[in-house]
XYZ file of C-alpha atoms in Angstrom:
379
model
C -22.623 34.272 30.402
C -21.680 36.752 27.679
C -24.430 38.021 25.424
C -24.508 38.548 21.671
C -23.768 42.246 21.315
C -25.242 44.500 18.621
C -22.777 46.198 16.277
C -23.078 49.647 14.709
C -25.875 48.650 12.316
C -27.942 46.839 14.966
C -27.054 43.265 13.976
C -25.678 40.961 16.636
C -22.285 39.375 16.010
C -21.605 35.649 15.739
C -18.206 34.185 14.890
C -18.113 31.139 12.600
C -14.622 29.652 12.662
C -13.540 26.634 10.661
C -12.423 25.498 7.244
C -13.825 27.381 4.247
C -13.348 26.556 0.538
C -10.996 26.077 -1.165
C -10.410 23.203 -1.175
C -14.001 22.110 -1.593
C -15.042 19.167 0.561
C -18.019 18.317 2.746
C -16.761 20.088 5.855
C -15.639 23.297 4.147
C -18.914 23.526 2.209
C -20.955 22.902 5.353
C -19.106 25.664 7.224
C -19.605 28.125 4.381
C -23.295 27.211 4.104
C -23.802 27.683 7.858
C -22.239 31.149 7.743
C -24.422 32.091 4.762
C -27.548 30.737 6.449
C -27.119 32.961 9.510
C -26.164 36.166 7.703
C -29.757 37.395 7.422
C -30.119 37.307 11.213
C -26.608 38.047 12.522
C -23.465 39.926 11.684
C -21.450 36.802 10.869
C -17.692 37.084 11.226
C -15.981 34.288 9.305
C -12.537 33.041 10.307
C -10.911 30.676 7.838
C -8.565 28.057 9.278
C -8.011 26.205 5.983
C -4.509 25.164 5.080
C -4.926 25.991 1.383
C -1.713 24.397 0.157
C -2.234 21.143 2.064
C -1.796 19.007 -1.060
C 1.747 20.358 -1.425
C 2.817 19.372 2.082
C 5.370 16.634 2.657
C 4.044 13.457 4.234
C 4.718 12.052 7.682
C 6.097 14.029 10.593
C 7.368 16.843 8.405
C 3.886 17.470 7.041
C 2.425 17.313 10.549
C 4.910 19.943 11.722
C 3.964 22.247 8.844
C 0.277 21.803 9.695
C 0.783 22.546 13.394
C 2.865 25.600 12.533
C 0.080 26.891 10.269
C -2.540 26.713 13.023
C -0.289 28.156 15.694
C 0.452 31.085 13.403
C -3.282 31.818 13.279
C -3.526 32.271 17.046
C -2.778 36.027 17.314
C -5.380 36.977 14.703
C -7.962 34.522 16.033
C -7.526 35.765 19.597
C -7.949 39.345 18.406
C -11.101 38.429 16.487
C -12.670 36.672 19.470
C -11.758 39.362 21.984
C -15.244 40.915 21.660
C -16.686 37.960 23.612
C -19.475 37.254 21.111
C -20.707 33.675 20.531
C -18.469 31.308 18.596
C -19.673 28.558 16.258
C -16.619 26.306 16.057
C -17.167 24.249 12.927
C -13.984 22.189 12.611
C -13.557 20.479 15.967
C -11.654 17.264 15.248
C -11.882 13.590 16.178
C -8.299 12.815 15.108
C -5.338 12.952 17.542
C -3.399 15.566 15.550
C -6.539 17.643 14.994
C -7.566 17.366 18.620
C -4.260 18.752 19.836
C -4.528 21.473 17.224
C -7.868 22.364 18.823
C -6.409 22.369 22.329
C -3.306 24.394 21.454
C -4.519 26.753 18.722
C -8.227 27.444 19.375
C -9.071 26.989 23.053
C -6.465 29.554 24.242
C -8.078 32.181 21.993
C -11.490 31.932 23.671
C -12.518 34.535 26.227
C -13.277 33.181 29.745
C -17.089 33.466 29.530
C -17.471 33.409 25.756
C -20.337 31.171 24.565
C -18.918 28.413 22.355
C -20.863 25.954 20.212
C -18.861 23.091 18.701
C -20.221 21.773 15.388
C -19.208 18.144 14.769
C -18.860 16.985 11.157
C -17.406 13.584 12.013
C -19.130 10.275 12.598
C -16.522 9.066 15.097
C -16.175 11.845 17.682
C -16.469 9.223 20.441
C -12.861 8.356 19.637
C -11.508 11.432 21.428
C -13.012 10.166 24.703
C -11.486 6.695 24.485
C -8.102 7.183 22.812
C -5.272 7.178 25.340
C -3.778 10.415 23.990
C -7.016 12.421 24.039
C -9.360 11.103 26.757
C -8.393 13.485 29.577
C -8.122 16.619 27.445
C -11.384 15.745 25.645
C -13.295 15.799 28.911
C -11.792 19.173 29.811
C -12.739 20.457 26.367
C -16.370 19.390 26.797
C -16.515 21.240 30.123
C -15.435 24.428 28.307
C -18.062 24.121 25.561
C -21.593 25.440 26.033
C -23.147 23.216 23.363
C -22.061 20.371 21.108
C -24.031 20.146 17.862
C -24.119 16.847 15.977
C -25.872 16.119 12.708
C -28.254 13.331 13.720
C -29.751 11.528 16.696
C -27.654 8.476 15.868
C -24.454 10.533 16.183
C -25.770 12.041 19.425
C -26.290 8.547 20.846
C -22.673 7.677 20.089
C -21.337 10.432 22.373
C -24.195 10.623 24.858
C -22.076 8.934 27.531
C -19.447 11.664 27.305
C -21.409 14.874 26.660
C -24.047 16.037 29.191
C -27.564 15.924 27.777
C -28.136 19.662 28.328
C -25.137 20.424 26.099
C -25.910 17.980 23.289
C -27.986 19.250 20.333
C -29.005 17.787 16.974
C -29.080 20.140 13.988
C -28.569 18.690 10.499
C -26.376 20.144 7.806
C -27.900 22.753 5.575
C -27.905 22.726 1.794
C -29.793 25.191 -0.412
C -32.647 23.856 -2.492
C -31.236 22.457 -5.737
C -34.446 22.418 -7.796
C -37.462 24.715 -7.841
C -40.974 23.314 -8.206
C -40.868 24.023 -11.954
C -37.470 22.341 -12.271
C -38.756 19.341 -10.334
C -41.739 19.089 -12.696
C -39.393 19.204 -15.691
C -37.243 16.495 -14.090
C -40.286 14.236 -13.757
C -41.331 14.906 -17.364
C -37.847 14.183 -18.688
C -37.635 10.970 -16.709
C -40.984 9.758 -18.042
C -39.873 10.484 -21.624
C -36.536 8.627 -21.372
C -35.731 4.917 -21.288
C -32.240 5.553 -19.898
C -31.537 5.972 -16.177
C -28.963 8.626 -15.321
C -26.983 7.618 -12.230
C -24.865 10.119 -10.310
C -21.963 9.449 -7.941
C -20.654 12.689 -6.437
C -18.061 12.307 -3.709
C -14.406 11.579 -3.001
C -13.328 8.962 -5.549
C -11.996 6.365 -3.133
C -13.049 2.751 -2.670
C -14.364 3.455 0.838
C -16.960 5.785 -0.683
C -18.280 2.938 -2.846
C -17.385 4.097 -6.348
C -15.991 0.659 -7.346
C -18.987 -1.168 -5.872
C -21.288 1.108 -7.866
C -19.278 0.454 -11.022
C -19.725 -3.297 -10.546
C -23.470 -2.785 -9.977
C -23.821 -0.761 -13.175
C -22.163 -3.574 -15.125
C -24.552 -6.115 -13.579
C -27.651 -4.015 -14.326
C -26.477 -3.284 -17.870
C -26.012 -7.012 -18.546
C -29.620 -7.484 -17.448
C -30.771 -5.023 -20.099
C -31.023 -1.761 -18.143
C -30.089 1.317 -20.166
C -27.783 3.417 -17.973
C -25.672 6.537 -18.255
C -23.506 6.926 -15.145
C -21.750 10.133 -14.066
C -18.852 9.946 -11.577
C -17.682 13.277 -10.152
C -15.053 13.846 -7.471
C -11.340 13.922 -6.829
C -8.970 10.997 -6.443
C -6.349 10.693 -3.736
C -3.657 10.004 -6.310
C -2.979 8.977 -9.903
C -2.920 5.273 -9.014
C -6.521 5.426 -7.750
C -7.618 7.194 -10.919
C -5.785 4.706 -13.121
C -7.323 1.774 -11.273
C -10.837 3.166 -11.701
C -10.404 3.899 -15.403
C -8.958 0.420 -15.977
C -11.988 -1.086 -14.252
C -14.302 0.881 -16.533
C -12.473 -0.577 -19.547
C -12.438 -4.117 -18.144
C -16.183 -4.069 -17.486
C -16.935 -2.744 -20.965
C -18.496 0.457 -19.634
C -16.534 2.993 -21.693
C -19.710 4.203 -23.433
C -21.789 4.039 -20.246
C -19.608 5.876 -17.710
C -18.706 9.564 -17.809
C -15.841 10.585 -15.502
C -15.942 14.281 -14.601
C -13.116 14.484 -12.085
C -13.279 17.144 -9.355
C -15.942 19.840 -9.839
C -15.641 23.152 -8.005
C -18.413 25.022 -9.808
C -21.549 24.691 -7.689
C -23.770 25.539 -10.679
C -22.454 22.449 -12.448
C -23.034 20.356 -9.317
C -26.627 21.575 -9.124
C -27.213 20.731 -12.784
C -25.871 17.198 -12.286
C -28.320 16.712 -9.411
C -31.255 18.152 -11.369
C -30.650 15.855 -14.351
C -29.887 12.694 -12.347
C -32.518 9.996 -11.958
C -30.661 8.201 -9.152
C -27.973 9.283 -6.722
C -25.797 6.459 -5.382
C -23.318 6.633 -2.508
C -22.760 3.093 -1.141
C -20.136 4.350 1.311
C -18.438 2.203 3.932
C -16.250 5.035 5.242
C -15.840 4.545 8.991
C -16.349 8.173 10.015
C -19.160 9.010 7.561
C -21.540 11.481 9.199
C -23.959 13.351 6.940
C -22.756 13.710 3.324
C -23.969 16.962 1.794
C -24.346 15.339 -1.622
C -27.086 13.036 -0.287
C -28.995 16.038 1.050
C -28.545 17.844 -2.256
C -29.990 14.827 -4.043
C -33.017 14.822 -1.740
C -33.564 18.517 -2.418
C -33.566 17.766 -6.154
C -36.128 14.996 -5.689
C -33.590 12.331 -6.669
C -33.986 8.821 -5.230
C -30.827 7.748 -3.410
C -29.091 4.406 -2.950
C -26.992 4.301 0.224
C -25.356 1.742 2.477
C -27.432 0.325 5.313
C -25.461 1.915 8.158
C -26.867 3.772 11.193
C -25.339 7.180 10.403
C -26.707 7.162 6.845
C -30.062 5.667 7.803
C -30.458 8.531 10.284
C -30.202 10.913 7.328
C -32.692 9.176 5.048
C -34.284 5.756 4.984
C -36.838 3.712 3.079
C -40.047 5.651 2.794
C -38.109 8.920 2.735
C -36.557 8.531 -0.711
C -33.817 5.938 -0.159
C -32.937 2.372 -1.047
C -30.686 0.803 1.610
C -28.150 -1.804 0.523
C -25.644 -3.923 2.493
C -21.986 -2.846 2.430
C -19.931 -4.030 -0.570
C -22.953 -5.561 -2.333
C -23.042 -4.636 -6.055
C -25.854 -7.150 -6.646
C -28.099 -5.282 -4.189
C -27.223 -1.943 -5.788
C -28.083 -3.379 -9.201
C -31.441 -4.633 -7.912
C -32.223 -1.149 -6.572
C -31.373 0.385 -9.950
C -33.636 -2.091 -11.729
C -36.465 -1.400 -9.271
C -36.116 2.321 -9.939
C -36.468 1.692 -13.678
C -40.171 1.213 -12.947
C -41.832 4.580 -13.520
C -44.272 4.388 -10.590
C -41.575 3.235 -8.155
C -39.236 6.001 -9.291
C -41.891 8.744 -9.091
C -43.049 7.738 -5.610
C -39.456 7.628 -4.354
C -38.657 10.991 -5.949
C -41.640 12.666 -4.290
C -40.740 11.089 -0.925
C -37.156 12.369 -1.221
C -38.268 15.925 -1.885
C -40.832 15.837 0.929
C -38.199 14.567 3.379
C -35.862 17.427 2.442
C -38.569 20.059 2.842
C -39.664 18.657 6.210
C -36.288 18.105 7.867
C -33.502 19.823 5.916
C -34.896 22.935 4.259
C -33.199 26.309 4.881
C -36.173 27.493 6.940
C -36.116 24.445 9.234
C -32.356 24.412 9.828
C -32.069 28.191 10.182
C -34.753 28.293 12.875
C -33.016 25.526 14.820
C -29.775 27.531 14.819
C -31.502 30.753 15.839
C -33.222 28.980 18.729
C -29.914 27.569 19.908
C -27.982 30.842 19.673
C -30.720 32.799 21.400
C -30.847 30.198 24.168
C -27.248 31.122 25.007
């Protein structure tokens, strides 16, 4: 097994390959955060595989050909980068057929024979590559080549435990920096106590599968029952039709003065401020491959109670008693009831403190960084 070799200044080299911002999404942010987290202990060499002009690609087979061409064109540089044999943290291994064959054709051939490789899975449906007719055989060969497979929660580990040997399977959660200091958390609590209006934040991809329309319905229900709400929706739409549909729904429900639509936000300072000033974070997602949304972890770090869908992957991230209210899928009435419950000052404060404690115990930079160091050193 190859060892992590020191460079000229004494630091040992680790390669972190994957998608980096832009564009900003959960996976690209997680990869960037992982590279940043390890920089104080290793000489981190980043390799960006992002197709930056993806939104301009044609659809269908033509777009797929452009994508494949992009990744194949990266091979010479990637192979040169990895020729030193140092450990590789591969942060964009895919669960989709096109992405899987990209992995097989564009990344695996660039690895040195005995190079330690850790795959970091950001999907909630990796088991698909072991059962889909087009990927099953190559997926098993891929697992044999990997030294470790890192998933984000025990629930996600259970999903692929039949396909990945136990000695290769590791659980390390995503890392997000602390959003609010102790002083900022105290100010948040003071501001909440002084206000009769609950500030609700939705920060994610603005698609129905993420629950933005269900949340909108819930806000209308709670407002009709007398709850004073100011709701912030931040994120990008897939297309103009989705945006138009959402804005029309806001008008139809009479929420024009209640809902603020920010659109996509790339400035992380603005994102942090939204989390610090929010009283509730809501993400009632029903997305099939949801794994571990960074925005939920950011909310926990800011001491913000969260409302999420009662699904195993999300419950593994945070559950009742740890700062969360769990609601059934597509149930605006249940979301509204959670909002009304959180309008009680004692209930809100207890949930806020539980959220922050859960972040500090399980997801703080110190906790996640040590888990990664232990894993890398074990190789």
